Every structure is written in structure tokens, then in C-alpha cells.
Amino acid sequence: MVQYNIALIGFGGVNRALAQLVAERNEQWQAELGFRLNIVAVTDLDLGSVVSANGIDARMLVETKFERGGFAKLSGGSAEADNEKVIRHAPADIIAEATFTNPDDGEPAVSHCRWALESGKHVVTTNKGPAALAAAELKMLARRHHVAFEYEGAVMSGTPVIRMAKTTLAGACLTGFEGILNGTSNYVLGRMEAGLGFSAAVSEAQAMGYAEADPTADVEGYDVRLKVVILANELLGGALKPADVSCKGISSLTASDIEAAAKDGCRWKLIGSAYRNENGRIEASVAPRRLALDHPLAGVSGATNAISFRTDLLGAVTVTGPGAGRVETAYALLSDIIAIHRAEPAYTTKEAAE
Ligand SMILES: NC(=O)c1ccc[n+]([C@@H]2O[C@H](COP(=O)([O-])OP(=O)(O)OC[C@H]3O[C@@H](n4cnc5c(N)ncnc54)[C@H](O)[C@@H]3O)[C@@H](O)[C@H]2O)c1
Ligand SMILES: N[C@@H](CCO)C(=O)O
């Protein structure tokens, strides 16, 4: 039986949902995917840390109402989130990083990933900071230590985008993309169309688990800008930084802008895009756009996202699916772990050859 020991860094919506899946689906994964997961450590800024080489009961983790510092009450627990010690020394094969996204420098999540990779542990993360701001360094570190750095959930939660474009669209010559890449802002625009005020709509998106800890990132376009950087660098071979992407969010759109668009048979959408121009330069932007209702992205509603890839050989290829949500994003971590499991012989063979 293959069993991967995992450590959860950050125990908010996404990693809690992963723990819930572990509690409910390990038998199914073992039968269908050929492995099971064993949670050996958890750290969280509010709750503290807990390590157990034998494994921590996933159901207990999700069903217990822990108070601040509450992991101290568990065997092997402490009230402090001792991230570095846990990441470097817990007996984990895989680190699941799902702490807050820091759009400025990606920290402390970049360090969490670095410590894990340096210690020979695979990293799966939904955090956009490391993926957008330090992917080149972290991928190199991963290669050097024969482990994986996977971040499918950083764009469009569990909807397959990065791996799909890299593998299934290989050879189709991708030249650009445009899409609705933020669930919160798309949800807010839809609720405003239904007559709700901006702040009330943002509060709803927070309650549904779509929004960032600071929803400014969602409504001002900073979250989409990170996703555009991730996709442009990963799929178009760019080396973009957030400052290279012009960025405008939806916070200045008023109820009357939305009504006026509807009267003209249009709808506002926050669009992130990047294209390689004829000089080979990548032009990237984030901005609200008024789309005619027959535009392929105009009908994408709620927290659903969509991306239209422009390719030489196939023309436009569009993928639609959940863009946010706790379980949907936890699925992305599972999909990264599946990718690692399927590539595992490659990692062990390289190690043996050293
Ligand atoms: N929720 C979604 O729909 C979604 C989708 C895609 C990506 N993401 C990304 O996934 C990550 C997690 O999202 P979430 O919804 O679970 O967020 P969340 O706010 O619910 O949880 C984050 C958790 O991380 C903990 N934390 C923060 N800093 C920490 C630190 N330094 N050390 C230890 N713990 C720390 C917090 O206490 C919190 O419990 C974020 O980076 C987010 O941008 C979320
Ligand atoms: N806050 C983000 C989460 C997914 O990255 C969104 O609403 O799209």
C-alpha cells in the first residue's frame, strides 16, 4: 500500500476541506488512485501546531472546534505555529501550503515552500504568492532536490488549467489567453446585477469562502494580476512580475454602470489577459470590460471562472469551471498529489541514479 504522509500548513477553508476529504475518501483513493493520505502535522497561525508520526485523526481535526492556540491540547501539540520546525522536521512526504496569499512578496509562504523543498519534501500549494512571485526559484530548488513544486489550485481552484494547457494542449502553439479568473469579483458583479449593493455582495462572497482574507485583492484586480503572471510565465514562457501587468478592478463600477450595460445588452466582467505580440513581447492586463451578451465569457456567472486559450492550431479553446470554493480548491491539492504519485518513479529513479 502506498501512503503519503502530509503536513498541512495553514488550517483554514482549503486545508480543512482537504482534511475532510482525507477523512471521507481514503478508502476510495486507495482503490481508485493507488494511494492514501496520512496527516502527520498541521500548523496554523491561530491554532498552533501539532505533529504525530503515526498520523492525526482527520475526522477529529475537522470536527473539533479548536479555540485560539487549541492544538496545544492535542498530543504532540503546541500553541505556537512553529512552521519552520514542522516543515523541516515533521516526517512528511508532502507539504500542503494554504496560508494567506501575500501579493507583495509572497511571504511567509515562499519561505514555507523553500524550507520544504530544501528538506526533500514535495510541495502542493493553492497560494498564489509563491507561484506568481518565486516560481522560477522554487522550481529550480525542487529539481535540485528531486521533488515537485505543484500549484494547480493557484488559478481557477480545482478546474484543470495549468496542467491541462501544458500537457493536453502541448504542440497547439499557445499565443495568449483571456479569462474570468476571480470568483469573488464575478460573484459580486452578478449580485450587483440582481440589485444588491457592492459591500453586501462582497460579504456574501466572504461567507461562501471565495474571498481572500483581505478582499481588496479580489475587487481591485490584484488577485487576477497574480494569476495572469502565473499563467503568462508558465504557459507563454514569460518572466513577468506583477508590475508588468496593468491592473484595474471592479470597485469603481456603480449600480448605474451595471444598469447602463444591461440596457445596451451588455454585462461587466473582470478580464485578465496576456498575449505575445508580433515582436515577441507579452502584453498583459487586468480590467473590467463591457461584454455583449453573446460573448463566450458573458454567460459565466457566480464564482465560476473561464479561460479562453488562443492557439495556432485549434483557435480558441475555452475551459469553464469553479474558480473558488473550499472543496473545489482542496481538489486542486489532491490533483497535484495525484500528479506527484504518477510521476513518483521518475523522482525515485533520479535519486537512485545520483
Ligand atoms: N478559498 C478559495 O476559494 C481559494 C481558491 C484558490 C486559492 N486559494 C488560496 O489558498 C490559500 C488558502 O485559502 P483559504 O480559503 O483556506 O484561506 P483561509 O483564510 O480560510 O485560511 C488560511 C489559513 O492560514 C492560516 N495562516 C495564515 N498565515 C499563516 C502562517 N504564517 N502560518 C500558519 N498559518 C497561517 C490562517 O490562520 C488561516 O487559518 C490562500 O492563499 C488563497 O489565496 C483559495
Ligand atoms: N479569492 C479568489 C480565490 C481563488 O483564487 C477568488 O475569489 O477567485
Coordinates of C-alpha atoms and ligand atoms in Angstrom, one line a residue:
M1 CA 0.0 0.0 0.0
V2 CA 1.3 3.5 -0.9
Q3 CA 0.7 6.0 1.8
Y4 CA 1.9 9.6 1.6
N5 CA 2.4 11.5 4.9
I6 CA 1.2 15.1 4.5
A7 CA 1.7 18.2 6.6
L8 CA -0.9 21.0 6.3
I9 CA 0.4 24.5 6.6
G10 CA -2.5 26.8 7.3
F11 CA -5.7 25.2 8.6
G12 CA -8.4 27.5 7.0
G13 CA -11.0 26.7 4.5
V14 CA -8.9 24.9 1.9
N15 CA -6.8 22.6 4.1
R16 CA -9.7 21.9 6.4
A17 CA -11.6 20.7 3.2
L18 CA -8.6 18.6 2.3
A19 CA -8.6 17.0 5.8
Q20 CA -12.4 16.4 5.4
L21 CA -11.7 14.6 2.1
V22 CA -9.0 12.5 3.8
A23 CA -11.5 11.6 6.5
E24 CA -14.1 10.5 3.9
R25 CA -12.3 9.3 0.9
N26 CA -9.1 7.5 1.8
E27 CA -10.5 4.0 1.0
Q28 CA -11.8 5.2 -2.4
W29 CA -8.4 6.8 -3.2
Q30 CA -6.6 3.7 -2.3
A31 CA -8.9 1.6 -4.6
E32 CA -9.0 4.1 -7.5
L33 CA -5.8 6.0 -7.3
G34 CA -3.4 3.6 -5.6
F35 CA -2.5 5.7 -2.5
R36 CA -3.9 7.0 0.7
L37 CA -3.0 10.1 2.7
N38 CA -2.0 10.3 6.3
I39 CA -1.9 13.7 8.0
V40 CA 1.2 13.8 10.2
A41 CA 1.3 17.6 11.0
V42 CA -0.8 20.7 10.9
T43 CA 0.2 24.3 11.7
D44 CA -1.9 27.4 11.8
L45 CA -1.2 30.9 12.9
D46 CA -4.3 30.9 15.2
L47 CA -4.4 27.3 16.3
G48 CA -0.7 26.4 16.8
S49 CA 1.0 23.2 15.6
V50 CA 0.6 19.5 16.1
V51 CA 2.9 16.7 14.9
S52 CA 2.3 13.0 15.2
A53 CA 4.5 10.5 13.3
N54 CA 1.7 7.9 13.5
G55 CA -0.9 10.2 12.0
I56 CA -3.6 12.6 13.3
D57 CA -7.2 11.6 13.1
A58 CA -8.5 13.6 10.1
R59 CA -12.1 13.4 11.3
M60 CA -11.2 14.7 14.8
L61 CA -9.3 17.6 13.2
V62 CA -12.3 18.8 11.2
E63 CA -14.9 18.1 13.8
T64 CA -13.2 19.6 16.8
K65 CA -14.0 23.3 17.5
F66 CA -10.5 24.5 18.4
E67 CA -10.0 27.8 20.1
R68 CA -7.0 30.1 19.7
G69 CA -3.9 28.0 20.4
G70 CA -6.1 24.9 20.7
F71 CA -3.7 22.5 19.1
A72 CA -1.7 22.7 22.4
K73 CA -4.4 20.3 23.9
L74 CA -3.5 17.6 21.4
S75 CA -0.8 15.0 21.9
G76 CA 2.3 16.4 20.1
G77 CA 0.7 19.9 20.0
S78 CA 1.8 23.4 20.9
A79 CA 0.0 26.8 20.9
E80 CA 2.6 28.3 18.5
A81 CA 2.6 27.8 14.7
D82 CA 6.2 26.6 14.6
N83 CA 6.2 26.4 10.8
E84 CA 9.9 26.1 10.1
K85 CA 10.4 23.3 12.6
V86 CA 7.3 21.4 11.4
I87 CA 8.1 21.8 7.7
R88 CA 11.7 20.8 8.0
H89 CA 11.4 18.0 10.6
A90 CA 7.9 16.5 10.6
P91 CA 8.0 13.1 8.9
A92 CA 6.0 14.3 5.9
D93 CA 6.5 13.4 2.2
I94 CA 4.3 16.3 1.0
I95 CA 3.7 19.8 2.4
A96 CA 0.3 21.3 1.6
E97 CA 0.7 25.1 1.8
A98 CA -2.5 27.0 2.1
T99 CA -1.8 30.1 4.2
F100 CA -2.8 33.6 3.2
T101 CA -1.7 34.9 -0.2
N102 CA 0.6 37.9 0.2
P103 CA 0.5 39.7 -3.2
D104 CA 3.5 41.9 -2.3
D105 CA 6.4 39.5 -1.7
G106 CA 4.6 36.1 -1.3
E107 CA 6.0 35.7 2.3
P108 CA 6.0 33.8 4.5
A109 CA 4.6 31.2 2.1
V110 CA 7.6 31.5 -0.2
S111 CA 9.8 30.5 2.8
H112 CA 7.4 27.7 3.7
C113 CA 7.9 26.2 0.2
R114 CA 11.7 26.8 0.3
W115 CA 12.1 25.0 3.6
A116 CA 10.0 22.1 2.4
L117 CA 11.9 21.7 -0.9
E118 CA 15.3 22.0 0.7
S119 CA 14.2 19.2 3.1
G120 CA 13.4 17.0 0.2
K121 CA 9.6 17.3 0.6
H122 CA 7.2 17.8 -2.3
V123 CA 5.1 21.0 -2.1
V124 CA 1.5 21.3 -3.3
T125 CA 0.0 24.8 -2.8
T126 CA -3.0 26.9 -3.6
N127 CA -1.2 30.0 -2.6
K128 CA -0.7 32.5 -5.4
G129 CA 2.2 34.3 -3.8
P130 CA 4.9 31.6 -4.3
A131 CA 3.5 30.6 -7.7
A132 CA 3.5 34.2 -9.0
L133 CA 6.5 35.7 -7.3
A134 CA 9.0 32.9 -6.8
A135 CA 8.1 30.0 -9.2
A136 CA 11.4 30.1 -11.1
E137 CA 13.5 29.8 -7.9
L138 CA 11.2 27.2 -6.3
K139 CA 11.1 25.0 -9.4
M140 CA 14.9 25.1 -9.6
L141 CA 15.1 24.1 -5.9
A142 CA 12.5 21.3 -6.5
R143 CA 14.6 20.0 -9.4
R144 CA 17.8 20.1 -7.3
H145 CA 16.1 18.1 -4.5
H146 CA 14.3 15.7 -6.9
V147 CA 10.8 16.7 -5.6
A148 CA 7.8 18.5 -7.0
F149 CA 6.5 22.1 -6.7
E150 CA 2.9 21.9 -7.9
Y151 CA 0.3 24.8 -7.8
E152 CA -2.6 23.8 -10.0
G153 CA -5.1 25.4 -7.5
A154 CA -3.5 28.8 -7.7
V155 CA -5.5 29.5 -10.9
M156 CA -9.2 28.6 -11.2
S157 CA -9.2 26.4 -8.0
G158 CA -9.7 22.7 -8.9
T159 CA -10.6 23.4 -12.6
P160 CA -7.7 21.9 -14.6
V161 CA -6.0 24.8 -16.3
I162 CA -2.2 24.8 -15.8
R163 CA -1.6 21.1 -16.2
M164 CA -4.2 20.8 -18.9
A165 CA -2.7 23.6 -21.0
K166 CA 0.9 22.2 -20.5
T167 CA 0.1 18.6 -21.3
T168 CA -3.1 18.3 -23.3
L169 CA -2.6 21.5 -25.4
A170 CA 1.2 20.8 -25.9
G171 CA 2.1 21.4 -29.6
A172 CA -1.0 23.5 -30.3
C173 CA 1.1 26.7 -30.0
L174 CA -0.4 28.8 -27.3
T175 CA -0.1 32.5 -28.1
G176 CA -2.3 34.0 -25.4
F177 CA -5.3 33.8 -23.1
E178 CA -8.1 35.8 -21.7
G179 CA -10.5 34.9 -18.9
I180 CA -12.6 35.5 -15.8
L181 CA -10.1 34.5 -13.2
N182 CA -11.6 35.7 -9.9
G183 CA -14.6 34.0 -8.4
T184 CA -15.3 36.8 -5.8
S185 CA -15.5 39.7 -8.3
N186 CA -17.5 37.7 -10.7
Y187 CA -19.9 36.7 -7.9
V188 CA -20.1 40.4 -6.8
L189 CA -20.9 41.6 -10.3
G190 CA -23.7 39.1 -10.7
R191 CA -25.2 40.0 -7.3
M192 CA -25.0 43.7 -8.2
E193 CA -26.9 42.9 -11.4
A194 CA -29.5 41.4 -9.2
G195 CA -29.8 44.7 -7.3
L196 CA -27.5 44.0 -4.3
G197 CA -25.1 46.7 -3.0
F198 CA -21.3 46.2 -3.5
S199 CA -20.4 45.7 0.2
A200 CA -23.3 43.3 0.8
A201 CA -22.2 41.3 -2.2
V202 CA -18.6 41.2 -1.0
S203 CA -19.8 40.0 2.4
E204 CA -21.7 37.2 0.7
A205 CA -18.6 36.1 -1.2
Q206 CA -16.6 36.1 2.0
A207 CA -19.2 33.9 3.7
M208 CA -19.1 31.4 0.8
G209 CA -15.3 31.1 1.3
Y210 CA -14.5 32.6 -2.1
A211 CA -12.8 35.8 -1.0
E212 CA -9.2 36.4 0.1
A213 CA -8.5 37.2 3.8
D214 CA -8.4 40.8 2.6
P215 CA -11.0 41.0 -0.2
T216 CA -9.3 44.2 -1.6
A217 CA -7.2 41.8 -3.6
D218 CA -10.3 40.3 -5.2
V219 CA -12.1 43.5 -6.1
E220 CA -9.1 45.7 -7.1
G221 CA -7.8 43.0 -9.5
Y222 CA -4.6 42.2 -7.6
D223 CA -5.6 38.5 -7.3
V224 CA -6.2 38.3 -11.1
R225 CA -2.9 40.1 -11.7
L226 CA -1.1 37.3 -9.8
K227 CA -3.0 34.7 -11.8
V228 CA -2.1 36.4 -15.1
V229 CA 1.6 36.4 -14.1
I230 CA 1.4 32.7 -13.1
L231 CA -0.2 31.7 -16.5
A232 CA 2.0 34.0 -18.7
N233 CA 5.2 32.7 -17.1
E234 CA 4.1 29.1 -17.0
L235 CA 2.4 28.8 -20.4
L236 CA 3.8 31.6 -22.6
G237 CA 7.4 31.4 -21.3
G238 CA 7.3 34.9 -19.8
A239 CA 9.2 36.4 -16.9
L240 CA 6.6 38.8 -15.8
K241 CA 6.3 40.5 -12.5
P242 CA 3.0 41.9 -11.2
A243 CA 4.2 45.5 -12.0
D244 CA 4.4 44.4 -15.7
V245 CA 0.6 43.9 -15.8
S246 CA -1.7 46.9 -16.0
C247 CA -4.4 46.5 -13.4
K248 CA -7.8 47.9 -12.7
G249 CA -10.5 46.3 -10.5
I250 CA -14.3 46.5 -10.2
S251 CA -14.6 48.7 -7.1
S252 CA -15.3 51.8 -9.1
L253 CA -18.2 50.2 -11.0
T254 CA -21.5 51.6 -9.8
A255 CA -25.1 50.3 -9.9
S256 CA -25.8 52.8 -12.7
D257 CA -22.8 51.5 -14.8
I258 CA -24.2 48.0 -14.4
E259 CA -27.8 49.1 -15.3
A260 CA -26.5 51.1 -18.3
A261 CA -24.6 48.0 -19.6
A262 CA -27.7 45.8 -19.2
K263 CA -29.8 48.4 -21.2
D264 CA -27.3 48.1 -24.0
G265 CA -27.4 44.3 -23.9
C266 CA -24.0 44.0 -22.2
R267 CA -22.6 42.9 -18.9
W268 CA -19.4 43.9 -17.0
K269 CA -16.8 41.2 -16.4
L270 CA -13.3 41.5 -14.9
I271 CA -11.0 40.1 -17.6
G272 CA -7.4 39.1 -17.1
S273 CA -5.4 38.5 -20.3
A274 CA -1.9 38.1 -21.8
Y275 CA -0.8 37.8 -25.4
R276 CA 2.5 37.5 -27.1
N277 CA 2.6 40.3 -29.7
E278 CA 4.4 40.2 -33.1
N279 CA 7.6 41.5 -31.5
G280 CA 7.6 38.5 -29.1
R281 CA 6.7 40.7 -26.1
I282 CA 4.0 39.7 -23.7
E283 CA 1.3 42.3 -23.2
A284 CA -0.8 41.6 -20.1
S285 CA -3.7 43.4 -18.4
V286 CA -6.5 43.2 -15.8
A287 CA -9.5 45.4 -16.4
P288 CA -13.3 45.4 -16.3
R289 CA -14.8 45.1 -19.7
R290 CA -18.4 45.5 -21.0
L291 CA -19.1 42.3 -23.0
A292 CA -22.0 41.8 -25.3
L293 CA -24.3 39.1 -24.0
D294 CA -23.3 36.8 -26.9
H295 CA -19.6 37.0 -25.9
P296 CA -18.4 33.5 -24.7
L297 CA -17.4 34.9 -21.3
A298 CA -20.6 36.9 -20.7
G299 CA -22.6 34.0 -19.5
V300 CA -20.1 32.8 -16.9
S301 CA -21.8 33.6 -13.6
G302 CA -21.3 33.3 -9.9
A303 CA -17.9 32.1 -8.6
T304 CA -17.5 30.2 -11.9
N305 CA -14.4 31.1 -13.9
A306 CA -13.5 30.6 -17.5
I307 CA -10.4 30.9 -19.6
S308 CA -10.1 31.1 -23.4
F309 CA -6.7 29.9 -24.7
R310 CA -5.7 31.3 -28.1
T311 CA -3.8 28.6 -30.1
D312 CA -2.4 28.5 -33.6
L313 CA -3.7 25.0 -34.4
L314 CA -7.1 24.9 -32.7
G315 CA -8.1 28.5 -32.5
A316 CA -9.8 29.3 -29.2
V317 CA -10.1 26.6 -26.6
T318 CA -12.2 27.6 -23.6
V319 CA -12.3 25.9 -20.2
T320 CA -15.0 26.7 -17.6
G321 CA -15.3 25.6 -14.0
P322 CA -15.2 26.6 -10.4
G323 CA -12.8 29.5 -9.7
A324 CA -13.0 29.4 -5.9
G325 CA -14.5 27.4 -3.1
R326 CA -13.1 25.4 -0.2
V327 CA -13.7 21.9 -1.5
E328 CA -13.1 22.9 -5.1
T329 CA -9.7 24.2 -4.2
A330 CA -8.9 21.2 -1.9
Y331 CA -9.5 19.1 -5.0
A332 CA -6.7 21.0 -6.7
L333 CA -4.3 19.9 -3.9
L334 CA -5.5 16.3 -4.5
S335 CA -4.9 16.7 -8.2
D336 CA -1.3 17.9 -7.5
I337 CA -0.8 14.9 -5.2
I338 CA -2.1 12.6 -8.0
A339 CA 0.4 14.1 -10.4
I340 CA 3.2 13.5 -7.9
H341 CA 2.1 10.0 -7.3
R342 CA 2.0 9.3 -11.1
A343 CA 5.5 10.8 -11.5
E344 CA 6.9 9.2 -8.4
P345 CA 9.0 6.6 -10.2
A346 CA 10.7 9.5 -12.1
Y347 CA 11.7 11.1 -8.7
T348 CA 12.9 7.9 -7.2
T349 CA 14.8 6.8 -10.3
K350 CA 16.7 10.1 -10.5
E351 CA 17.5 9.8 -6.8
A352 CA 18.8 6.3 -7.3
A353 CA 20.9 7.5 -10.3
E354 CA 22.7 10.2 -8.3
Ligands
LIG1 N1 -10.7 29.7 -0.9 C1 -10.6 29.6 -2.2 O1 -11.5 29.6 -2.9 C2 -9.2 29.6 -2.8 C3 -9.1 29.3 -4.1 C4 -7.8 29.3 -4.7 C5 -6.7 29.6 -3.9 N2 -6.9 30.0 -2.6 C6 -5.7 30.3 -1.8 O2 -5.5 29.3 -0.9 C7 -4.9 29.8 0.3 C8 -5.8 29.3 1.4 O3 -7.1 29.8 1.2 P1 -8.3 29.6 2.3 O4 -9.5 29.9 1.7 O5 -8.1 28.3 3.0 O6 -7.9 30.8 3.3 P2 -8.3 31.0 4.8 O7 -8.1 32.4 5.1 O8 -9.6 30.3 5.1 O9 -7.2 30.1 5.6 C9 -5.8 30.5 5.7 C10 -5.3 29.9 7.0 O10 -3.9 30.1 7.0 C11 -3.6 30.4 8.3 N3 -2.3 31.2 8.3 C12 -2.1 32.4 7.7 N4 -0.8 32.7 7.8 C13 -0.2 31.7 8.4 C14 1.2 31.4 8.8 N5 2.1 32.3 8.6 N6 1.4 30.2 9.4 C15 0.5 29.3 9.6 N7 -0.8 29.5 9.3 C16 -1.1 30.7 8.7 C17 -4.7 31.3 8.9 O11 -4.8 31.3 10.3 C18 -5.9 30.6 8.2 O12 -6.5 29.6 9.1 C19 -4.9 31.3 0.1 O13 -3.6 31.6 -0.2 C20 -5.8 31.6 -1.0 O14 -5.5 32.7 -1.8 C21 -8.1 30.0 -2.0
LIG2 N1 -10.3 34.8 -3.8 C1 -10.1 34.1 -5.0 C2 -9.8 32.6 -4.6 C3 -9.4 31.8 -5.8 O1 -8.1 32.1 -6.1 C4 -11.2 34.2 -5.9 O2 -12.3 34.7 -5.5 O3 -11.1 33.8 -7.1

